[in-house]
mmCIF file of C-alpha atoms and ligand atoms in Angstrom:
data_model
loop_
_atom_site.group_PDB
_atom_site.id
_atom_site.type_symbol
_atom_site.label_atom_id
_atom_site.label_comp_id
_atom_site.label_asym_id
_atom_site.label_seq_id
_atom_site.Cartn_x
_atom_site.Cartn_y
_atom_site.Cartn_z
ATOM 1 C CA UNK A 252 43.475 -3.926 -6.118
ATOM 2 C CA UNK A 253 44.855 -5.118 -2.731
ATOM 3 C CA UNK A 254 43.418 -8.127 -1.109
ATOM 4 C CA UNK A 255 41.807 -6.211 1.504
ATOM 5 C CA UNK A 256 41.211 -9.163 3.779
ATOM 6 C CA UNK A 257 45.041 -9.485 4.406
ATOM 7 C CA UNK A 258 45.012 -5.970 5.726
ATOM 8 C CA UNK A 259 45.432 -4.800 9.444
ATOM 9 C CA UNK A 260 44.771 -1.503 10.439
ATOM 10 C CA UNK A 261 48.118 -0.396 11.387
ATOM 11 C CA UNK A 262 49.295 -1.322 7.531
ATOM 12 C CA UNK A 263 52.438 -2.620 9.008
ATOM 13 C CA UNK A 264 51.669 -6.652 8.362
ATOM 14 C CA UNK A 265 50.560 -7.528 4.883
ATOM 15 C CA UNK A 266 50.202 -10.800 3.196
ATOM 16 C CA UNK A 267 50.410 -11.741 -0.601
ATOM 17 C CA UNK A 268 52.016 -9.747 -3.371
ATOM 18 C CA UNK A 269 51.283 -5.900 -2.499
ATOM 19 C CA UNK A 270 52.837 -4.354 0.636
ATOM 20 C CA UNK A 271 50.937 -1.478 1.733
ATOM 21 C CA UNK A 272 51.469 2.222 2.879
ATOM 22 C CA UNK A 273 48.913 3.545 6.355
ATOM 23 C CA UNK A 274 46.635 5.665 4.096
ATOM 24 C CA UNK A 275 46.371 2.250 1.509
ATOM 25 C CA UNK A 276 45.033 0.360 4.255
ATOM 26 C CA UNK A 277 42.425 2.665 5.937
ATOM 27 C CA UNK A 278 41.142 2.905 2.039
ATOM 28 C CA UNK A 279 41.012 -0.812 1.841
ATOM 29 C CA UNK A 280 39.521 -1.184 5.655
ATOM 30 C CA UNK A 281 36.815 1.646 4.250
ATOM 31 C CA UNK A 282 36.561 -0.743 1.165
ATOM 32 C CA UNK A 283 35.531 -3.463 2.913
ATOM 33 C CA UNK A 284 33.059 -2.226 5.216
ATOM 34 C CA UNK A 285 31.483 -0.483 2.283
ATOM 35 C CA UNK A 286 31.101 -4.082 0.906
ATOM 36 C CA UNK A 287 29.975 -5.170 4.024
ATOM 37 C CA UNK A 288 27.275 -2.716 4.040
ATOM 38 C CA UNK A 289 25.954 -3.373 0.647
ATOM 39 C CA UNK A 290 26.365 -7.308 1.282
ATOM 40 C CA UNK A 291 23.525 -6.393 4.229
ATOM 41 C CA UNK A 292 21.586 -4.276 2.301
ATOM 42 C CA UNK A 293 20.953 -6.721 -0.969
ATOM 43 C CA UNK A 294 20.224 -9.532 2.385
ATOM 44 C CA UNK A 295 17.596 -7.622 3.388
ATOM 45 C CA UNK A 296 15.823 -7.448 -0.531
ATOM 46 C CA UNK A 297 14.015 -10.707 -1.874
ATOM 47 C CA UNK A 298 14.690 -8.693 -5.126
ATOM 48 C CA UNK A 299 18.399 -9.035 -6.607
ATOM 49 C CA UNK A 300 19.169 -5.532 -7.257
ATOM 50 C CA UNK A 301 22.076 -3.922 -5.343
ATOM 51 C CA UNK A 302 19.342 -1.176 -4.048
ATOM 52 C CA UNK A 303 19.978 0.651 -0.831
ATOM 53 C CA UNK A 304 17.117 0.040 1.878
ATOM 54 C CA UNK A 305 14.477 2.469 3.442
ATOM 55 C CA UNK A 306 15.246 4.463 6.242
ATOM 56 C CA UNK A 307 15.103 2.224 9.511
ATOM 57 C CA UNK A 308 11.546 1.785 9.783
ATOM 58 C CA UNK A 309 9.769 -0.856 12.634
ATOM 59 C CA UNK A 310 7.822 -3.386 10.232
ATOM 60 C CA UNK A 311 6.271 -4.827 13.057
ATOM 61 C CA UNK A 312 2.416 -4.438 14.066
ATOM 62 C CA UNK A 313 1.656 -1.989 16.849
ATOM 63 C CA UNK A 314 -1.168 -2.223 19.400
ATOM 64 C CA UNK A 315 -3.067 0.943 17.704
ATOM 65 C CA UNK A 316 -2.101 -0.378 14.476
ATOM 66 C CA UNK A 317 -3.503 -3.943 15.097
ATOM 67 C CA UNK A 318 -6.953 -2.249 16.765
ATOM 68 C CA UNK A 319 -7.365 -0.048 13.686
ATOM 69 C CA UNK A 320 -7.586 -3.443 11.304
ATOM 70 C CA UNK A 321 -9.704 -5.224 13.819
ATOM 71 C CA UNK A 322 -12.139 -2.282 14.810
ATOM 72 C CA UNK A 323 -12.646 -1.959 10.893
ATOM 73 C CA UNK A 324 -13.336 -5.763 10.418
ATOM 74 C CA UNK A 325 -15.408 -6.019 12.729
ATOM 75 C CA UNK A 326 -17.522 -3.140 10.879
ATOM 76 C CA UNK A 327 -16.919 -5.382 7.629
ATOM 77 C CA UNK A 328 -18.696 -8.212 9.501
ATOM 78 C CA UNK A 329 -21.462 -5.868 10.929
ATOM 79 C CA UNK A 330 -22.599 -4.431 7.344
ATOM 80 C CA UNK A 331 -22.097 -7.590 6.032
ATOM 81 C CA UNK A 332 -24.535 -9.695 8.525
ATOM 82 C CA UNK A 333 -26.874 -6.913 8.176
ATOM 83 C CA UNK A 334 -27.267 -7.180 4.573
ATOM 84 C CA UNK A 335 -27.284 -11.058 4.705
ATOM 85 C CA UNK A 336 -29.586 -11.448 7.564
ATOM 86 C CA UNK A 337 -32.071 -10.084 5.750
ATOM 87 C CA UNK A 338 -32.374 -12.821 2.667
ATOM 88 C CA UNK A 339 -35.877 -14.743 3.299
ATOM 89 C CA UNK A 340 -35.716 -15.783 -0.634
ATOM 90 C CA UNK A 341 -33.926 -17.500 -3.048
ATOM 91 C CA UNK A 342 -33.906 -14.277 -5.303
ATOM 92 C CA UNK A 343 -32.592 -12.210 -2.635
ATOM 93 C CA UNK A 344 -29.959 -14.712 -1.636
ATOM 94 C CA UNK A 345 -29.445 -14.570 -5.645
ATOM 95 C CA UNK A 346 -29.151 -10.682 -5.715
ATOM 96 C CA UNK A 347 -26.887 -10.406 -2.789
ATOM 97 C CA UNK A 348 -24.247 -12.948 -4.012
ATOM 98 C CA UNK A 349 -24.628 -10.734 -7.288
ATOM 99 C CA UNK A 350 -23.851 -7.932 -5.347
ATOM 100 C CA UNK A 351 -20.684 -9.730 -3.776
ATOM 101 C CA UNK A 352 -19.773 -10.114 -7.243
ATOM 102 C CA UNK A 353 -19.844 -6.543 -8.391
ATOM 103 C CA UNK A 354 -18.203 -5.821 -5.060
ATOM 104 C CA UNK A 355 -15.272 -8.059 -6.554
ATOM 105 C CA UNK A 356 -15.193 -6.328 -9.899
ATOM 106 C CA UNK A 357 -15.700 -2.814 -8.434
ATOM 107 C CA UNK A 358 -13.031 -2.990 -5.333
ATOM 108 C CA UNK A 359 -10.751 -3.563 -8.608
ATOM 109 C CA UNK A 360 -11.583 -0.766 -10.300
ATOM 110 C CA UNK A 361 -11.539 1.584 -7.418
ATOM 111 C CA UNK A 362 -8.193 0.093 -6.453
ATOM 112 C CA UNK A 363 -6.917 1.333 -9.503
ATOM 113 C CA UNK A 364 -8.590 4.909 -9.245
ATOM 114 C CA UNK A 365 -7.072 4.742 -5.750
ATOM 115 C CA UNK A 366 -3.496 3.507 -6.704
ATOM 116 C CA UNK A 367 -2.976 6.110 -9.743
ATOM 117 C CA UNK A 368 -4.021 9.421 -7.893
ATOM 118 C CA UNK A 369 -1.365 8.237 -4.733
ATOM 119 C CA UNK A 370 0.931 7.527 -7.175
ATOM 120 C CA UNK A 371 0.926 10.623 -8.882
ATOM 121 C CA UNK A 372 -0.810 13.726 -7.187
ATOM 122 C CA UNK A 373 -0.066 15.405 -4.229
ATOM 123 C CA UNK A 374 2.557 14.497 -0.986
ATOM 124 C CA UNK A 375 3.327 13.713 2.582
ATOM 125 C CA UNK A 376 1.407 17.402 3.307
ATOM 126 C CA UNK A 377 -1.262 16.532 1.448
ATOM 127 C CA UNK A 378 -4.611 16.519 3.907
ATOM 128 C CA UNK A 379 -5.661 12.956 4.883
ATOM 129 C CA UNK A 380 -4.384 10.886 1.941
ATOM 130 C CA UNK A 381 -0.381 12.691 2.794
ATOM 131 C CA UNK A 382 0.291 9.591 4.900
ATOM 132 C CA UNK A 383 -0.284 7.296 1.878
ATOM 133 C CA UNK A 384 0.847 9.393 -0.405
ATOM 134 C CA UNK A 385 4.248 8.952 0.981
ATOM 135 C CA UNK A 386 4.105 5.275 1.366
ATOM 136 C CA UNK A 387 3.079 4.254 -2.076
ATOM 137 C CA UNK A 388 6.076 6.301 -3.259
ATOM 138 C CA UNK A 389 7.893 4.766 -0.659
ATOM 139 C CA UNK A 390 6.649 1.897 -2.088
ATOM 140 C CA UNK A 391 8.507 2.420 -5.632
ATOM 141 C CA UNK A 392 11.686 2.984 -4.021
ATOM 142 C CA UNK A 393 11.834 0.179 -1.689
ATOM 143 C CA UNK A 394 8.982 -2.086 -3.012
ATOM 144 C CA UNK A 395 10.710 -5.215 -1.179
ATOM 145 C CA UNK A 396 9.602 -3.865 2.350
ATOM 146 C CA UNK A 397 5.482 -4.749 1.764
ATOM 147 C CA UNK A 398 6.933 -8.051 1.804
ATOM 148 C CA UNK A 399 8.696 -7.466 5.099
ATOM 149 C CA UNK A 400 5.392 -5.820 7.079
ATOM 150 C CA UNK A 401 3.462 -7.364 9.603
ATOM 151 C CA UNK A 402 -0.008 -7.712 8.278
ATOM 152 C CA UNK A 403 -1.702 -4.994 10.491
ATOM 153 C CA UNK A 404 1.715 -2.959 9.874
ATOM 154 C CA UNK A 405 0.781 -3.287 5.917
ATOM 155 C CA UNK A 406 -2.912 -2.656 6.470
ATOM 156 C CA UNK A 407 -3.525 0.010 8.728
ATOM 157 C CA UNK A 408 -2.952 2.726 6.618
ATOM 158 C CA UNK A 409 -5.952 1.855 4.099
ATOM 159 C CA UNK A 410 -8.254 0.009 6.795
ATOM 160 C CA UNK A 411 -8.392 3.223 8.756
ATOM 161 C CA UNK A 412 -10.359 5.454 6.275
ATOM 162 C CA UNK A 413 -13.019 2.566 5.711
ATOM 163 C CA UNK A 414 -14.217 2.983 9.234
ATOM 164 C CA UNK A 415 -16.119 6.027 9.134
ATOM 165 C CA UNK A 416 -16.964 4.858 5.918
ATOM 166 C CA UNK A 417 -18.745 1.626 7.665
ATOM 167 C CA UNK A 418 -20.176 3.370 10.329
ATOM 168 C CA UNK A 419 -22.030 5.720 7.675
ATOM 169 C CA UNK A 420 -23.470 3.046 5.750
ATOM 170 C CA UNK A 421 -24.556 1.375 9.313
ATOM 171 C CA UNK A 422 -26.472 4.219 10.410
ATOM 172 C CA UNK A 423 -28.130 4.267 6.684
ATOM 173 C CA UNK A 424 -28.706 0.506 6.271
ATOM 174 C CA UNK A 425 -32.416 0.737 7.515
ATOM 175 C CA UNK A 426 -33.496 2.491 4.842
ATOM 176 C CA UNK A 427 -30.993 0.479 2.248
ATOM 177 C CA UNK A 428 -32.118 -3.199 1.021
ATOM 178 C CA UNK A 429 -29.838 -6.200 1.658
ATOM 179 C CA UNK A 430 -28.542 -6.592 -1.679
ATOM 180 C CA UNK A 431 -27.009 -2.745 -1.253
ATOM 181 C CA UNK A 432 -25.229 -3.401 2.406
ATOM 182 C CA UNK A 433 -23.617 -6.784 0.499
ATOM 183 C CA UNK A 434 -22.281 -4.532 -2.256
ATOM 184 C CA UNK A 435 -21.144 -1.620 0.204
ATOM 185 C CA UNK A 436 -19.190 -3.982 2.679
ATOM 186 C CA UNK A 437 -17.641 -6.352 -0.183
ATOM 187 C CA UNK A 438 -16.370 -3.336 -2.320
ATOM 188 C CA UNK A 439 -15.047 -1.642 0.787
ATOM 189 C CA UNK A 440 -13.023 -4.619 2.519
ATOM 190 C CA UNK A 441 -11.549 -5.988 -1.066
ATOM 191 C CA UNK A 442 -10.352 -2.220 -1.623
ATOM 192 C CA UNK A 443 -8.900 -2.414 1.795
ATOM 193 C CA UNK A 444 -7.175 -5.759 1.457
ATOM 194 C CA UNK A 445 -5.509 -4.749 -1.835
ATOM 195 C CA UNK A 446 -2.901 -4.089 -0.243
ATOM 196 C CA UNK A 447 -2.369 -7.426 1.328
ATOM 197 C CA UNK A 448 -3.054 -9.046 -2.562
ATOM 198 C CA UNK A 449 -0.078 -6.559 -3.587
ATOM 199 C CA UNK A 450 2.345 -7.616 -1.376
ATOM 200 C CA UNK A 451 1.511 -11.342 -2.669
ATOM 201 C CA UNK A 452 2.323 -9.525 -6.041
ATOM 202 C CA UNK A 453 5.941 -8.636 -4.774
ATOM 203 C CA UNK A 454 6.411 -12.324 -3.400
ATOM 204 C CA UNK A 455 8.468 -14.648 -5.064
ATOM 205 C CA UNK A 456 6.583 -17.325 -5.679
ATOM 206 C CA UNK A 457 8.670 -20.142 -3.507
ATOM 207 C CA UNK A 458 7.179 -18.113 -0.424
ATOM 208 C CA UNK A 459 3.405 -17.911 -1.062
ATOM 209 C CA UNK A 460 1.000 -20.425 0.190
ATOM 210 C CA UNK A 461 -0.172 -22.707 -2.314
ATOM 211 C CA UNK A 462 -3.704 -21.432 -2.388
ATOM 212 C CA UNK A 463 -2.429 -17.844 -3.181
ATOM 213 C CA UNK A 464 -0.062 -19.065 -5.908
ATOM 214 C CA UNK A 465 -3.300 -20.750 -7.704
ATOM 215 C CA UNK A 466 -5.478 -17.564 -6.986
ATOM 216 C CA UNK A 467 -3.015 -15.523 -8.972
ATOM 217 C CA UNK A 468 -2.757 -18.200 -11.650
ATOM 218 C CA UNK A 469 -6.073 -18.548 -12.314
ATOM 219 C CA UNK A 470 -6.238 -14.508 -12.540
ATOM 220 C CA UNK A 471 -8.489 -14.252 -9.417
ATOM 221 C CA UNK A 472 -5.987 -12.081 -7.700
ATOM 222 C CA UNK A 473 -3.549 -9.615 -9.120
ATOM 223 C CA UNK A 474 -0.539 -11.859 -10.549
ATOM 224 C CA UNK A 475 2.736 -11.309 -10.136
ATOM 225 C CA UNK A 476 3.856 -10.531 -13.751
ATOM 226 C CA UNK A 477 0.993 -7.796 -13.985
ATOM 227 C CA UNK A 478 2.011 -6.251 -11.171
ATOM 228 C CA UNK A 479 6.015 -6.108 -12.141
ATOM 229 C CA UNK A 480 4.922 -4.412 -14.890
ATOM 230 C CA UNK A 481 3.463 -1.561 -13.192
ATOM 231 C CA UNK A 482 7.145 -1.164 -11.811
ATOM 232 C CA UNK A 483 8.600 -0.563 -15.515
ATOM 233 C CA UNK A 484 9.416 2.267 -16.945
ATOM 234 C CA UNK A 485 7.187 4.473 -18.068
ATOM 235 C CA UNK A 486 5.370 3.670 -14.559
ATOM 236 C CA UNK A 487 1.598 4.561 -16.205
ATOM 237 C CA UNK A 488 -0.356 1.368 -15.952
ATOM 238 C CA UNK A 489 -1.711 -1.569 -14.148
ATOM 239 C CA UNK A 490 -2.183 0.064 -10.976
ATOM 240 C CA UNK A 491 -5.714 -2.163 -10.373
ATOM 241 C CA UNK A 492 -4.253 -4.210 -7.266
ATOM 242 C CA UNK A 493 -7.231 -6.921 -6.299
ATOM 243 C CA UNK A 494 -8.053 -9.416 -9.756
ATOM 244 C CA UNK A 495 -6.395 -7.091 -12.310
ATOM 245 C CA UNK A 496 -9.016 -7.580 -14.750
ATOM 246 C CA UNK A 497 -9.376 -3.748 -15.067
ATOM 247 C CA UNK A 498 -5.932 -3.049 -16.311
ATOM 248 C CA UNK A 499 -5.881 -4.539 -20.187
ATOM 249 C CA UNK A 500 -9.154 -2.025 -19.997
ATOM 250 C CA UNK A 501 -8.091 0.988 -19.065
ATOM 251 C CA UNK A 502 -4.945 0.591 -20.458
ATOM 252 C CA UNK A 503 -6.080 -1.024 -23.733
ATOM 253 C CA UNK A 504 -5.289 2.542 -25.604
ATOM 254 C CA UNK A 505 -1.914 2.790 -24.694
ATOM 255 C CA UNK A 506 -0.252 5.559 -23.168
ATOM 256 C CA UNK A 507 -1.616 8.659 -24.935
ATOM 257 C CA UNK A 508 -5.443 7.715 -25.081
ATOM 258 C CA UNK A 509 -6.143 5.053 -22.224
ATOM 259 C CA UNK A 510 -8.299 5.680 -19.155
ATOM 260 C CA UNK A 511 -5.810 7.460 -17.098
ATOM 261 C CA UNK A 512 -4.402 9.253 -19.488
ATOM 262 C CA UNK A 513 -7.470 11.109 -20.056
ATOM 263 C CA UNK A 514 -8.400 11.448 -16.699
ATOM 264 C CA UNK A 515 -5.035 12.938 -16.064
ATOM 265 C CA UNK A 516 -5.672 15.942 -19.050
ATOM 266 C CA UNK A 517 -9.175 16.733 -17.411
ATOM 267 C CA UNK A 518 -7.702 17.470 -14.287
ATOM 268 C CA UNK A 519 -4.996 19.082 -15.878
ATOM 269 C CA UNK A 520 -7.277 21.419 -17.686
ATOM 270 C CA UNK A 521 -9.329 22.174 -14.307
ATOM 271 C CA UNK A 522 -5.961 22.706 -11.935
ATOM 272 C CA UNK A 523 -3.011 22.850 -14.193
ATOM 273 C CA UNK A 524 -1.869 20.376 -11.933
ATOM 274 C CA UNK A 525 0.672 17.973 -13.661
ATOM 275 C CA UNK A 526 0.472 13.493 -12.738
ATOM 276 C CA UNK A 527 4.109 12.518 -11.774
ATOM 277 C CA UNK A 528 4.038 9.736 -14.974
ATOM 278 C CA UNK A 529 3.685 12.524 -17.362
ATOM 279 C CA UNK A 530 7.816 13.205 -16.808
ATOM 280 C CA UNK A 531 8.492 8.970 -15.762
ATOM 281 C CA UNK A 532 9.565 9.430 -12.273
ATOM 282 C CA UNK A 533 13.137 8.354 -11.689
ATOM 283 C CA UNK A 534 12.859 5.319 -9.341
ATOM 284 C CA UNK A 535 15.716 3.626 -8.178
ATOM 285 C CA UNK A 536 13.971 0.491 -8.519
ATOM 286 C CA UNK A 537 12.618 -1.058 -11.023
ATOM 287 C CA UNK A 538 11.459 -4.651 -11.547
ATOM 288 C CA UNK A 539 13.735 -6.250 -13.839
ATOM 289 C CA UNK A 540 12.448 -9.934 -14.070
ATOM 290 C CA UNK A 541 9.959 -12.249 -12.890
ATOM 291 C CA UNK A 542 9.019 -13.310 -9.755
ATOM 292 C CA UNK A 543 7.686 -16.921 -10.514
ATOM 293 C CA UNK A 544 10.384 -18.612 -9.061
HETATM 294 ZN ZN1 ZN B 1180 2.411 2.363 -7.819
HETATM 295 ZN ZN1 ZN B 1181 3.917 -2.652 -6.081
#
């Protein structure tokens, strides 16, 4: 090949060995804005696969998208308060941080739930989930970008159906008893940040606070190397996204008999509707190695 860089466009004045014809040049001028173009594209991945990027897309966090993550905080916080300002014993403070608890290990669960029927039912016309539909395939293409998003960019999209959600339980949460309103608001905001804990799970390591890094470690939060995996081919498991402690569970019977497996056939039998992992989708992307560095 022709050392492109001692081209001009005219093709009349050529350094080194080869002497070039018009038509030669223009291919090697083409040639070497293609490279250029693919030497901005792998920039823009924290990943080193030579993977085209999204669409242009603004990762930044809008003024609608930052009031939809505050509006359903602050409804965290309400339910929350409410269920804690009522303790007036040591059994009830007892049962309430319980209830945290099983908030924890049920916001994983239903993350999972959650992750597996975007992943694999329905699309961007689908009503109300269509929006995230699309993303979390987006997501498998381009799984880079969740590292790229503002936070309220990342978040809206799954804060947004946990307000009417909050203001429900409000408007019930005379009649329910503390311990309840504790479980309702913890299972409800961890489900809605697990999608801030996976985009820590697409982070290389040498970017991540400290205090996430020994979160993961320790297993509290969905690691890194869990969370690759769900990238692999044949794209069926470990789709819990908060601890991860659900996935060796439902997946413990491999990928004929486990949880979702199962669950898929059911639904099959009531709609005839087929999950996307029953013919492996073909990503372009898929996680190759680790990100611990
Ligand atoms: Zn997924
Ligand atoms: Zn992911």
């Amino acid at each position: 090949m022709a050392d492109s860089s001692s081209v001009c466009a005219s093709g009349s004045q050529v350094r080194g060995v080869t002497t070039l014809q018009p038509q030669q040049a223009s291919a090697g001028l083409q040639q070497q804005q293609q490279q250029q173009q693919q030497q901005q594209q792998e920039a823009r991945q924290p990943s080193s696969n030579s993977r085209p990027g999204p669409p242009e897309e603004d990762y930044s966090s809008s003024p609608g998208q930052q009031a939809i993550v505050a509006g359903a905080a602050i409804l965290f916080a309400a339910l929350e308060l409410r269920g804690l300002s009522q303790i007036s014993s040591p059994l009830a403070a007892l049962q309430c941080a319980s209830a945290a608890f099983a908030g924890y290990i049920i916001a994983d669960f239903a993350s999972g739930v959650y992750h597996w029927g975007v992943d694999n039912y329905g699309d961007g016309s689908t009503p109300i989930f269509g929006s995230q539909i699309v993303g979390f395939q987006g997501h498998h293409q381009w799984p880079w970008v969740i590292t790229q998003r503002e936070f309220c960019n990342n978040m809206y999209k799954v804060f947004l159906p946990t307000i009417p959600f909050s203001i429900f339980w409000l408007s019930i949460s005379q009649w329910t008893p503390a311990w309840l309103d504790v479980l309702a608001a913890s299972s409800a905001a961890l489900v809605a940040m697990s999608q801030q804990f996976h985009g820590w799970a697409h982070t290389r390591k040498s970017d991540l606070p400290a205090a996430v890094i020994a979160l993961q470690d320790r297993g509290i939060l969905v690691s890194r190397r869990m969370h690759g995996a769900h990238h692999r081919a044949p794209f069926e498991g470990n789709y819990c996204i908060v601890s991860g402690w659900w996935n060796p569970i439902l997946d413990a019977r491999g990928s004929d008999q486990g949880f979702f497996r199962k669950l898929e056939r059911f639904f099959h039998s009531l709609t005839g509707v087929e999950p996307r992992c029953w013919h492996e989708p073909k990503y372009d992307w898929e996680e190759q190695g680790s990100l611990d560095a």
